[in-house]
Coordinates of C-alpha atoms in Angstrom, one line a residue:
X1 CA 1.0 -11.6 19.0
X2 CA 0.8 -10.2 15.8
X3 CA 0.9 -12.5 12.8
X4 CA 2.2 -10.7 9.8
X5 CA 0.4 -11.0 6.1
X6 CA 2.7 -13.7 4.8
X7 CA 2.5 -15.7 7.6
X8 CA -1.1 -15.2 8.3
X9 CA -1.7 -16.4 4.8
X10 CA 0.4 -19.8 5.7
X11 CA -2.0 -20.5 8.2
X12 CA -5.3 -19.8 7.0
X13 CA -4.3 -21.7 3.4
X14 CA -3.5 -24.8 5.6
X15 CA -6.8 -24.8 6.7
X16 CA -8.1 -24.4 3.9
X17 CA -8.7 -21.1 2.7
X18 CA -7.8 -20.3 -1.0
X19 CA -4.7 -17.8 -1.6
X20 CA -2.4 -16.5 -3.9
X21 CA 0.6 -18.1 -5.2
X22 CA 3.4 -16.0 -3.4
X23 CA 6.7 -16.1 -1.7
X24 CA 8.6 -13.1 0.6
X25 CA 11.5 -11.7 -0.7
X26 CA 14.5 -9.8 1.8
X27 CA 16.5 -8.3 -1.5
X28 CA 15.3 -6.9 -4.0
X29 CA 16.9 -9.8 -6.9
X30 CA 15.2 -12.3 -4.5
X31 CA 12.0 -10.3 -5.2
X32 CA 13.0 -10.3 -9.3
X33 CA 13.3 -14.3 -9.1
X34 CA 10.4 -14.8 -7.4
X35 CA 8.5 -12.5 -9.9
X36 CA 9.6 -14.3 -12.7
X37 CA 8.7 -17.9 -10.9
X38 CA 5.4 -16.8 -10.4
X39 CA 4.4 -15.0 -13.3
X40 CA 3.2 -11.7 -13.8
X41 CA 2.2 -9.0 -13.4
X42 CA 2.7 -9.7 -9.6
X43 CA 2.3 -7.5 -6.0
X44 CA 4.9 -6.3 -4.0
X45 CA 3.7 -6.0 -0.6
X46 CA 5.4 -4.2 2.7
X47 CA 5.8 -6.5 5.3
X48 CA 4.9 -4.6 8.6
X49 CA 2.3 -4.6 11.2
X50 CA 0.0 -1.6 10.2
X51 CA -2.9 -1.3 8.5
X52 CA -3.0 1.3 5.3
X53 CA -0.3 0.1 3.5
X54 CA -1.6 0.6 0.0
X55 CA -2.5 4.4 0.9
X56 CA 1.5 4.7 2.5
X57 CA 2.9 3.1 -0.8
X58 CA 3.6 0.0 0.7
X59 CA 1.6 -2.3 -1.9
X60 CA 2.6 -1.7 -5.5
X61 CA 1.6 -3.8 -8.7
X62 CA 4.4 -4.3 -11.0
X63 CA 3.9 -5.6 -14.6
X64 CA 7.6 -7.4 -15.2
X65 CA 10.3 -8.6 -13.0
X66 CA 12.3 -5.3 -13.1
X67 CA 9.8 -3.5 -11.8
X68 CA 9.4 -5.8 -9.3
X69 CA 12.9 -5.6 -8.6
X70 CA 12.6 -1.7 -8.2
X71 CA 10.0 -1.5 -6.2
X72 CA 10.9 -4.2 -3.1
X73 CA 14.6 -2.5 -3.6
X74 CA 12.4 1.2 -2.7
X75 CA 11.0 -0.3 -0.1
X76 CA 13.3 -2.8 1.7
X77 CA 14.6 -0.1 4.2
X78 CA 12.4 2.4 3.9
X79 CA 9.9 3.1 6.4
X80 CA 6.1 2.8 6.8
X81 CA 4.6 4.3 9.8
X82 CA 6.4 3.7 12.6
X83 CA 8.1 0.3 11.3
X84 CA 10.9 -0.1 9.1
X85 CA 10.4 -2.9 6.1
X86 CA 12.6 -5.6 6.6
X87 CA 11.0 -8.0 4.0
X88 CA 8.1 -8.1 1.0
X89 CA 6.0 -10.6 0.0
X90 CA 5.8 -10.8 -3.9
X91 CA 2.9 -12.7 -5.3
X92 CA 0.3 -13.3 -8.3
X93 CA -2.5 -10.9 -9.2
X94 CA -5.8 -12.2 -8.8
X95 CA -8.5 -11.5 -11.6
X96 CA -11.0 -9.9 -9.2
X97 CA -14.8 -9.4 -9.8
X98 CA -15.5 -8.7 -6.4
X99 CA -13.8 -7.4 -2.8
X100 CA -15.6 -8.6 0.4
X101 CA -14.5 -7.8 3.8
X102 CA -14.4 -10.7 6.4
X103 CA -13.4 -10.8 10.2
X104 CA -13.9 -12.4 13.5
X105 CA -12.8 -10.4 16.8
X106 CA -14.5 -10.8 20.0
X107 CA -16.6 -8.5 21.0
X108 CA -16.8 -6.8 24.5
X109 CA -20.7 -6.4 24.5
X110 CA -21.0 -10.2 24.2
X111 CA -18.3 -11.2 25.6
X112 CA -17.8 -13.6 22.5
X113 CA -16.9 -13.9 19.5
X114 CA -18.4 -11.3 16.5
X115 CA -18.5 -12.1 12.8
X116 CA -18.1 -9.4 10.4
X117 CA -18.7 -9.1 6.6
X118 CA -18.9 -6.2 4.0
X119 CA -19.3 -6.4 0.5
X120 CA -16.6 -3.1 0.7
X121 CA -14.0 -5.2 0.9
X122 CA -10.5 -3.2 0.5
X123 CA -11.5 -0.2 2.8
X124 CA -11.2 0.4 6.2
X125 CA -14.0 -1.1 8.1
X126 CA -13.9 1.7 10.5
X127 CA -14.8 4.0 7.9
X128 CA -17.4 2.3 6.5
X129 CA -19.0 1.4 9.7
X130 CA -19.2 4.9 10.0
X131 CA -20.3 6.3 7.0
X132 CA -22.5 3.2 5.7
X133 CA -23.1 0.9 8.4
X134 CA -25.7 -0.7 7.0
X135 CA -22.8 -2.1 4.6
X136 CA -21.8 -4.3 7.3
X137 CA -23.3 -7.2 8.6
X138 CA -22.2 -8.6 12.1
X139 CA -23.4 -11.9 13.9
X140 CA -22.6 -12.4 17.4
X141 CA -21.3 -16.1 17.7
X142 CA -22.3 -18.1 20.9
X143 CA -19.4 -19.6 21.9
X144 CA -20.6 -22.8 23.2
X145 CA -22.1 -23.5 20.2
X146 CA -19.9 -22.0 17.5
X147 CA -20.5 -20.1 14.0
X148 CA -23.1 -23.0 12.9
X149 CA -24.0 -23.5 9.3
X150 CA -27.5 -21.2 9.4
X151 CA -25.6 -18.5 11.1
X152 CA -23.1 -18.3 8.4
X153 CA -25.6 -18.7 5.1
X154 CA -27.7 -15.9 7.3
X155 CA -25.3 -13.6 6.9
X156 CA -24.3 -14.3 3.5
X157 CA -27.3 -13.5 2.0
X158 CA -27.7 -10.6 3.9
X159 CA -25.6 -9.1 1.2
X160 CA -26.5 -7.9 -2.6
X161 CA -23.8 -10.7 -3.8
X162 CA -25.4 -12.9 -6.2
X163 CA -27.2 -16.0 -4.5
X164 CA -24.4 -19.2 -6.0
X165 CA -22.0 -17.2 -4.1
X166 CA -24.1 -17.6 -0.7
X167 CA -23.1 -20.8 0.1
X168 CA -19.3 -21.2 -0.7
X169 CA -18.8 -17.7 1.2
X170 CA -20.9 -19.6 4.5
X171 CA -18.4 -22.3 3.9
X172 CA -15.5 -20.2 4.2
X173 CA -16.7 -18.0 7.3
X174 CA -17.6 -21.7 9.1
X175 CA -13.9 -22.6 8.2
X176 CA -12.3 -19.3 9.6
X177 CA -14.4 -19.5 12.7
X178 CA -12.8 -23.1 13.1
X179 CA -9.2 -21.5 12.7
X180 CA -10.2 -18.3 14.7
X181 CA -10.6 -21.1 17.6
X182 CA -7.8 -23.0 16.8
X183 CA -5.0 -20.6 17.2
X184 CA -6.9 -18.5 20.2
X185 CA -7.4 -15.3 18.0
X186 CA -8.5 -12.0 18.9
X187 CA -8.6 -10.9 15.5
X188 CA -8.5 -13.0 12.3
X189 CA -9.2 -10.5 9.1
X190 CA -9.6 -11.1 5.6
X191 CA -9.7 -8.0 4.0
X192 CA -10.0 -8.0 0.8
X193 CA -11.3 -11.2 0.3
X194 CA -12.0 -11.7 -3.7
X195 CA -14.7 -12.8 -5.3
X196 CA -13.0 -13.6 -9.0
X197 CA -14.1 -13.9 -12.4
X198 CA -14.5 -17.1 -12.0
X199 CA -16.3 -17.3 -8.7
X200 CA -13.6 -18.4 -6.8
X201 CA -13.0 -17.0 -3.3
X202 CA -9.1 -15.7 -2.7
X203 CA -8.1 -14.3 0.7
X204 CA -5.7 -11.1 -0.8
X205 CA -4.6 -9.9 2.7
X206 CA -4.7 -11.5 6.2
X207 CA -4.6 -9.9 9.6
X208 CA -4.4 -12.9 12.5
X209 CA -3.5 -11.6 16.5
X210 CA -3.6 -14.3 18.7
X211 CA -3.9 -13.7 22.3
X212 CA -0.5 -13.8 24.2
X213 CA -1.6 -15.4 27.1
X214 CA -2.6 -18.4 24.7
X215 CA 0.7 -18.4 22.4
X216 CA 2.5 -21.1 24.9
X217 CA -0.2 -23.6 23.6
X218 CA -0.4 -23.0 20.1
X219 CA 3.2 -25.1 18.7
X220 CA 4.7 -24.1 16.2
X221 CA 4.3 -20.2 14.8
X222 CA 5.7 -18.0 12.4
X223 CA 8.8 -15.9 13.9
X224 CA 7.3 -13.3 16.3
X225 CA 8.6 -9.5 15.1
X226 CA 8.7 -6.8 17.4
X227 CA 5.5 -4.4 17.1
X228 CA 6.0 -0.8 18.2
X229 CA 7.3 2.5 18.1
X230 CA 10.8 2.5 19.2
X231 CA 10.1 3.9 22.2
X232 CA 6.9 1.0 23.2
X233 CA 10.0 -1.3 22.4
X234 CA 11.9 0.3 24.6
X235 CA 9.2 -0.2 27.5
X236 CA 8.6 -3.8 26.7
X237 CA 12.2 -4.8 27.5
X238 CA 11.4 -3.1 30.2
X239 CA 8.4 -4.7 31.1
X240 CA 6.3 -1.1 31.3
X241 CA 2.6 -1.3 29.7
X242 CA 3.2 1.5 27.5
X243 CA 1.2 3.1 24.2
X244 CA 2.9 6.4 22.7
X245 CA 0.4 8.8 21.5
X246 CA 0.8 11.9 19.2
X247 CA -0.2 14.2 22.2
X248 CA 2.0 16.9 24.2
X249 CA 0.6 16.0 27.3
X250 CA 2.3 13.5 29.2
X251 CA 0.6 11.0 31.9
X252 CA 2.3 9.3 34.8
X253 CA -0.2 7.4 37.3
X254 CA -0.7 4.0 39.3
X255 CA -2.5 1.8 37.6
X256 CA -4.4 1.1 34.3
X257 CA -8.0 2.5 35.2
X258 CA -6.5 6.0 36.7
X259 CA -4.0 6.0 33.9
X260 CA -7.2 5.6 31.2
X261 CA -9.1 8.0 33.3
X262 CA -6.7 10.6 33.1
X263 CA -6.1 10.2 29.8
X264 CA -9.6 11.0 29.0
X265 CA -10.0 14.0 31.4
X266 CA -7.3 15.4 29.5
X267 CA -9.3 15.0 26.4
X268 CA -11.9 16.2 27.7
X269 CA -10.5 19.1 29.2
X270 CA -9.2 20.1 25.4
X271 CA -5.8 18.1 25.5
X272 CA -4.0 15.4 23.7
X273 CA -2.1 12.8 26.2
X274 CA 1.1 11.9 25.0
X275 CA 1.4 7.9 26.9
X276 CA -0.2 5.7 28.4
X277 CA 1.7 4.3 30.9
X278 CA 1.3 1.9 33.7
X279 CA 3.6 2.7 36.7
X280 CA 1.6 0.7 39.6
X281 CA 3.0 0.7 43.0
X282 CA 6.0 -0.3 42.2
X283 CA 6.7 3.2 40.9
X284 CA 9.2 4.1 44.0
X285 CA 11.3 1.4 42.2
X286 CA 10.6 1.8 38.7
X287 CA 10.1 5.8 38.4
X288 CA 13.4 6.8 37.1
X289 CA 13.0 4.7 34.0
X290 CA 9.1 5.2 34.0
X291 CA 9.6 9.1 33.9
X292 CA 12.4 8.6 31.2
X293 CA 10.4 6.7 28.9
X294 CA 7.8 9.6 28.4
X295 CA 10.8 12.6 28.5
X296 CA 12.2 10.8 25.4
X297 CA 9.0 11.3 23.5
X298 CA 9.9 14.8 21.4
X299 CA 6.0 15.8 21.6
X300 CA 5.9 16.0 25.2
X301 CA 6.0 19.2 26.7
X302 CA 4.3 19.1 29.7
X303 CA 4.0 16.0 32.7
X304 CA 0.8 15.6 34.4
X305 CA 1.4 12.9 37.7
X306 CA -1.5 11.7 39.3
X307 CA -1.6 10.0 42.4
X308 CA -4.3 8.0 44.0
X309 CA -3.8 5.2 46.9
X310 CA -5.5 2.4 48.1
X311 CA -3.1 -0.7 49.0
X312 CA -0.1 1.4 47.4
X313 CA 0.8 4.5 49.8
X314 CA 1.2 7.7 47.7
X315 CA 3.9 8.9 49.9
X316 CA 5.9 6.1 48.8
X317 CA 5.3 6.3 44.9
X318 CA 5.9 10.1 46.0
X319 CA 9.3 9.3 47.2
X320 CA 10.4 7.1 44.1
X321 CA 9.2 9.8 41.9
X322 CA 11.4 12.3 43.2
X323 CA 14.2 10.2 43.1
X324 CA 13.7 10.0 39.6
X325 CA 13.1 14.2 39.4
X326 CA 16.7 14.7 41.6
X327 CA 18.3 12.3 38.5
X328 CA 16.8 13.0 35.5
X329 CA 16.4 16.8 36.2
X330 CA 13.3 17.4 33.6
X331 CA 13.1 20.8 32.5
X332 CA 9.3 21.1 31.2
X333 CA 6.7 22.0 33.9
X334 CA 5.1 19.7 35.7
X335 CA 1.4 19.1 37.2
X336 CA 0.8 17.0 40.0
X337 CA -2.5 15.3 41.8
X338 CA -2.2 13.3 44.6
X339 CA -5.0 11.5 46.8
X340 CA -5.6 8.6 49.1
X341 CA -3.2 6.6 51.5
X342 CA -0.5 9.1 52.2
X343 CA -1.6 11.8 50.8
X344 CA -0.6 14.1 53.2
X345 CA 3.3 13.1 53.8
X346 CA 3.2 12.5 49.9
X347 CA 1.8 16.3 49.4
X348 CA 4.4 17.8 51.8
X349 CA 7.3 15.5 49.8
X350 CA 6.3 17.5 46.3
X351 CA 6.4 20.9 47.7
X352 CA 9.5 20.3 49.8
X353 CA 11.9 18.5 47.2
X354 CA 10.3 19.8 43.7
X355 CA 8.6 23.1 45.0
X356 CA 5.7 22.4 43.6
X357 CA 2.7 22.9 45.1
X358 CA 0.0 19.9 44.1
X359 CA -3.5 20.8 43.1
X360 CA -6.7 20.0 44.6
X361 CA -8.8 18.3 42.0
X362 CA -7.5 15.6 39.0
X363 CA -9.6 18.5 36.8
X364 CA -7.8 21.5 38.3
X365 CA -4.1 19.1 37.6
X366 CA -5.5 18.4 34.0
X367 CA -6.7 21.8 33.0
X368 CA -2.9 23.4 34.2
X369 CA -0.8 20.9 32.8
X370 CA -2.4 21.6 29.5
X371 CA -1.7 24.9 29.8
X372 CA 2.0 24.0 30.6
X373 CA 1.8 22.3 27.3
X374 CA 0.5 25.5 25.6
X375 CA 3.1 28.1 26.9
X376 CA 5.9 25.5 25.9
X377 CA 4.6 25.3 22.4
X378 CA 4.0 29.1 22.2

């Protein structure tokens, strides 16, 4: 579950953790009020779930209440990234010395929790990570023992920030470990976090995803709002496990791991996959609308199916497939690989009802449907 800025702030200032005076705003005179309640100059901020807002145009500083007014009425609407803005939050400017970047996600080579923190606050992390990473300093966190008090002043000097600001920055990273925990995050960002002219620490943005298989616990939370293209939407009312991508390429196979590994073969191979998405064995029941979830995706211009069974029999996905082929009636070319339980009956079921003749190897199937893709584009 995504937690969006305003919200995120909510919770992280209840615990504790300094932030600006603000309010959200759905029209653009509620933005004007709450400009002129505030004081200014103030921030208009886009309201979605996506990072890069400031570079999109979605973050604008506005010196009086009209153009406050002006700019949530520009963006109220509009759209940024995939999202449409539905709402901005409007609040006070902060009188920054300093931008730090703090975080706490868990980290797959620990299997626990990692802290984070970059005196290039403001930035994506990504790219400095890349292009500086000595900028950032991470500390893996045991987790039955917690961010303790040395961790945290460890870290904190690790930086060039002047030494009084050691410990109140340790106190804050103790205090967002301690919400991190309480509302089962994956993810809890503070980027930037400012260090002002007056030494004060203000958390300026906030980025909180909880787990979903935790959110049952957690009480009361802000409004959940849908996160997604419109066609990852689309699959979630559906109950499909499904990513759009900006390839041409598009993937059908059963189950998460071949899915991945085709989609990498493909990359590999010189390609860009269009989906992921999980069919599983239920696909003989589910492959109409599987198969019209990646046709709707403009991009797509050739379908690479890969096949592999174990406790699901290939000739029945096979069958379920075609079903969806005979209604659907796609008219971009189509690759197919198919191994394992059934193979053979699933095979013969391909060349027989779609006349196409499956190919030996998942490499052989990757290389030809981007090709497909190629002479469609051409």
């Amino acid at each position: 579950m995504f937690v969006e800025e305003h919200d995120a702030k909510q919770l992280i200032a209840a615990g504790g953790i300094p932030i600006p005076t603000g309010k959200p705003a759905t029209t653009a005179a509620d933005a004007q009020t709450i400009a002129s309640d505030i004081g200014l100059p103030v921030m208009v901020k886009a309201q979605v779930p996506t990072g890069k807002r400031g570079k999109g145009g979605g973050i604008v500083k506005c010196d009086t209440a009209g153009e406050a007014h002006g700019a949530a009425e520009r963006l109220l609407g509009s759209s940024l990234g995939e999202f449409t803005i539905g709402r901005v939050l409007v609040e006070g400017c902060a009188d920054i010395a300093h931008e730090l970047y703090v975080a706490i996600t868990i980290d797959p080579s620990s299997a626990g929790p990692l802290l984070m923190l970059s005196t290039e606050g403001g930035m994506d992390i990504e790219e400095v990570h890349e292009s500086s990473p000595e900028l950032v300093h991470m500390a893996a966190v045991d987790i039955r023992t917690g961010l303790t008090a040395t961790q945290a002043i460890e870290i904190a000097a690790r930086t060039t920030l002047p030494a009084d600001v050691h410990a109140p920055l340790a106190g804050l990273m103790l205090t967002l470990y301690g919400l991190f925990r309480q509302y089962d995050a994956q993810l809890l960002e503070i980027n930037p976090l400012a260090v002002t002219a007056g030494g004060e620490l203000v958390a300026l943005d906030a980025k909180l995803v909880i787990d979903d298989n935790a959110v049952f616990r957690q009480g009361e939370l802000p409004e959940e709002r849908p996160i997604g293209t419109t066609l990852e939407l689309e699959a979630k009312d559906q109950d499909f496990l499904f990513v759009e991508l900006d390839g041409d390429v598009a993937v059908l196979a059963n189950g998460a791991g071949l899915t991945m590994s085709t989609m990498d073969a493909v990359t590999a191979h010189g390609g860009r996959p269009a989906n992921f998405l999980e069919v599983g064995g239920m696909a003989y029941k589910r492959a109409t609308p599987a198969l019209a979830l990646v046709l709707k995706n403009p991009r797509v211009k050739s379908l690479l199916v890969n096949l592999c069974g174990a406790y699901a029999r290939t000739d029945v996905i096979a069958e379920g497939l075609i079903a969806g082929f005979d209604q659907l009636k796609p008219e971009l070319e189509v690759a197919f690989c198919i191994h394992g339980t059934g193979e053979e009956r699933a095979q013969q079921l391909v060349r027989e009802h779609l006349g196409i003749e499956p190919h030996e190897t998942m490499d052989d199937a990757v290389r030809a449907a981007i090709d497909m893709a190629a002479r469609a584009s051409a």
